XYZ file of C-alpha atoms in Angstrom:
229
model
C 75.133 109.274 127.540
C 75.433 109.695 130.300
C 73.322 107.337 133.751
C 73.649 108.114 136.990
C 73.529 105.580 139.895
C 72.844 104.675 143.537
C 75.131 103.556 145.622
C 74.009 99.745 144.738
C 74.653 101.199 140.818
C 71.205 101.142 139.892
C 70.033 103.561 137.362
C 68.130 106.551 138.442
C 68.663 108.010 135.088
C 69.234 107.579 131.634
C 69.568 110.910 129.203
C 69.017 110.258 126.503
C 72.846 110.136 124.653
C 72.490 106.764 124.236
C 70.063 106.678 121.783
C 72.761 108.944 119.480
C 75.514 105.544 120.448
C 75.623 101.830 119.447
C 73.860 99.440 121.400
C 76.996 98.480 122.560
C 79.346 100.997 123.962
C 81.531 101.159 126.110
C 81.321 97.571 127.415
C 78.060 98.281 128.148
C 75.212 96.662 125.885
C 71.494 97.328 125.903
C 68.719 95.651 123.651
C 66.179 98.407 124.488
C 65.643 101.447 126.677
C 67.341 100.781 129.930
C 65.392 100.690 132.498
C 65.185 102.701 135.555
C 66.098 100.419 139.090
C 68.233 97.829 137.148
C 72.199 97.806 137.838
C 73.841 98.801 135.347
C 76.121 96.404 135.172
C 73.999 94.123 134.282
C 74.056 95.494 131.080
C 77.868 94.881 131.037
C 78.030 90.867 129.303
C 82.157 90.457 129.754
C 82.628 89.066 132.676
C 86.043 90.718 133.005
C 85.279 93.894 131.802
C 82.096 93.726 134.714
C 84.084 93.235 137.562
C 86.441 96.395 136.242
C 83.767 98.251 136.133
C 82.536 96.899 139.266
C 85.913 97.085 141.386
C 86.029 101.137 139.369
C 82.801 101.753 141.050
C 83.328 101.094 144.568
C 86.908 102.859 144.165
C 85.229 106.256 142.999
C 82.722 105.613 146.087
C 85.330 105.318 148.575
C 87.313 108.102 147.578
C 85.348 110.299 146.792
C 87.562 111.480 143.582
C 86.449 110.515 139.981
C 88.144 108.289 137.474
C 88.508 107.804 133.448
C 88.318 104.701 131.916
C 89.837 103.970 128.612
C 87.858 100.475 126.413
C 87.948 99.645 122.974
C 86.190 97.332 121.320
C 86.140 94.027 119.080
C 84.656 96.850 116.092
C 87.360 98.948 116.534
C 85.388 101.619 118.396
C 87.905 103.790 121.082
C 85.181 104.621 124.365
C 86.385 106.929 127.122
C 83.677 105.891 130.569
C 83.970 109.368 133.064
C 83.160 107.393 136.392
C 81.753 110.590 139.274
C 81.115 110.946 142.349
C 77.321 111.972 143.313
C 77.628 114.143 145.836
C 75.264 115.430 147.823
C 75.070 116.611 152.118
C 79.397 116.135 151.462
C 78.273 112.356 151.237
C 78.476 110.436 148.591
C 75.367 109.299 146.862
C 76.140 107.145 143.703
C 77.900 107.693 140.563
C 77.442 109.722 137.481
C 78.822 107.629 134.729
C 79.009 109.626 131.018
C 79.901 107.260 127.845
C 82.171 108.912 125.082
C 82.799 107.711 122.131
C 86.575 108.721 121.009
C 87.259 106.759 118.018
C 87.484 109.758 116.470
C 89.705 112.128 118.641
C 91.945 108.681 119.018
C 92.710 108.324 114.834
C 93.231 111.793 115.130
C 95.835 111.526 117.298
C 97.418 108.594 115.406
C 97.805 110.687 112.631
C 99.735 113.084 115.060
C 102.132 110.529 115.795
C 102.281 109.650 112.359
C 103.325 112.759 111.232
C 105.819 113.158 113.940
C 107.246 110.413 112.867
C 107.791 111.255 109.406
C 109.192 114.211 110.414
C 112.380 112.061 112.260
C 112.594 110.471 109.522
C 112.748 113.251 107.396
C 114.596 114.985 110.026
C 117.448 112.415 109.437
C 117.396 111.930 106.042
C 118.698 115.577 106.024
C 121.806 114.807 107.551
C 122.865 111.975 106.168
C 120.963 113.596 102.394
C 123.770 115.942 103.560
C 126.833 113.521 104.159
C 126.816 111.881 102.031
C 126.841 115.521 99.177
C 129.472 115.801 100.627
C 131.309 112.969 99.748
C 130.026 113.200 96.387
C 131.854 116.810 95.984
C 135.432 115.678 97.188
C 134.602 112.396 94.292
C 133.670 115.260 92.061
C 136.302 117.051 92.935
C 138.966 114.634 92.414
C 137.413 112.828 89.156
C 137.667 116.551 87.746
C 141.384 116.207 88.410
C 142.720 113.792 87.081
C 140.522 114.032 84.383
C 141.953 117.263 83.371
C 145.319 116.211 83.654
C 144.101 113.153 81.583
C 144.696 113.289 77.755
C 141.926 113.949 75.561
C 140.055 111.116 73.659
C 138.311 108.365 73.510
C 141.030 105.885 76.033
C 139.526 103.187 78.750
C 141.105 105.805 81.494
C 138.971 108.528 80.258
C 135.990 106.853 79.561
C 135.640 104.974 83.215
C 136.337 108.660 84.595
C 134.109 109.832 82.439
C 131.247 107.486 83.755
C 132.122 108.076 87.617
C 131.606 111.811 87.198
C 127.789 111.299 85.454
C 127.106 108.872 88.521
C 128.768 111.222 90.792
C 126.185 114.006 89.206
C 123.348 112.384 88.900
C 123.770 110.931 92.912
C 123.876 114.912 94.165
C 120.675 115.409 91.957
C 119.160 112.434 93.915
C 120.638 113.996 96.749
C 118.959 117.325 97.003
C 115.742 115.954 95.716
C 116.209 114.266 99.260
C 116.952 117.656 101.218
C 114.108 119.640 99.663
C 111.987 116.707 100.588
C 112.684 116.599 104.170
C 113.761 120.588 104.899
C 110.824 123.223 104.651
C 112.190 125.693 102.193
C 111.119 129.025 100.452
C 108.552 128.858 97.249
C 111.206 128.650 94.080
C 109.282 128.514 91.090
C 110.698 127.338 88.227
C 109.845 126.126 84.409
C 110.066 122.677 84.340
C 109.237 120.157 81.738
C 105.943 117.997 83.384
C 107.165 114.729 81.664
C 110.826 115.472 82.672
C 109.769 115.990 86.390
C 107.182 113.071 86.020
C 110.208 110.652 85.202
C 113.255 111.294 87.269
C 110.115 110.617 90.086
C 110.073 107.322 89.049
C 113.484 106.625 89.414
C 113.589 106.877 92.940
C 109.474 105.875 93.812
C 111.241 102.808 92.582
C 113.922 102.374 94.150
C 112.029 102.642 97.824
C 108.795 100.598 96.717
C 108.818 97.101 96.896
C 109.905 94.959 94.203
C 106.277 94.118 93.548
C 104.682 97.135 92.250
C 105.548 98.233 89.420
C 104.984 102.286 87.450
C 103.647 102.370 84.055
C 104.469 106.115 82.350
C 102.238 107.942 79.945
C 104.169 111.022 79.062
C 102.507 113.414 77.111
C 103.425 113.282 73.244
C 105.271 116.400 73.608
C 107.063 118.437 76.328
C 105.081 119.831 79.117
C 106.169 122.862 80.006
C 104.679 124.556 83.758
C 105.166 126.627 86.417
C 106.151 125.387 89.517
C 108.240 124.621 92.838
């Protein structure tokens, strides 16, 4: 919506842009067609917003420099009002106010910020997983050496070492999953059992979900081989 004003901030022209916007846009509220000769500030119901715009109008009139004003309404819309001087004969004769709905742009910007945050978190997770994986390799290595020097059988010591080894192997698989999620890598398509993949993914998800969220699995009755990354 574009509104042109004279030096007293009275409407001299309004395009049809306001017809495609809500009745309240940028702090301005229209009850019908804006009337030429009306003071634009009279269409601003909130006193604080009216005073803010009046100060901006006066500033642009005196400086001759355009100003952008950002405003968020109670319904969640984000508006940009560009206030430009209307110059004729090297003098500021009035103002030109253009109001644009920037809600979609604002939402896309928030999505970009969220994506960037997730990328940073992924980088941090990759670093932690890499260091943790190095520690697990030490645990696995020493456990294997001790198992080699322990007599075969079902002694409590050997059973305990085998459980440590199994847990370390499982932890290594989890760190590899974290690394695969958190960094870009070339696609490596292999044949997998979808039932098994879903079961493993659910175990990873349960650790990250809140306690009041439950996961119910309904696997296929038989193996589901698929080729995927």
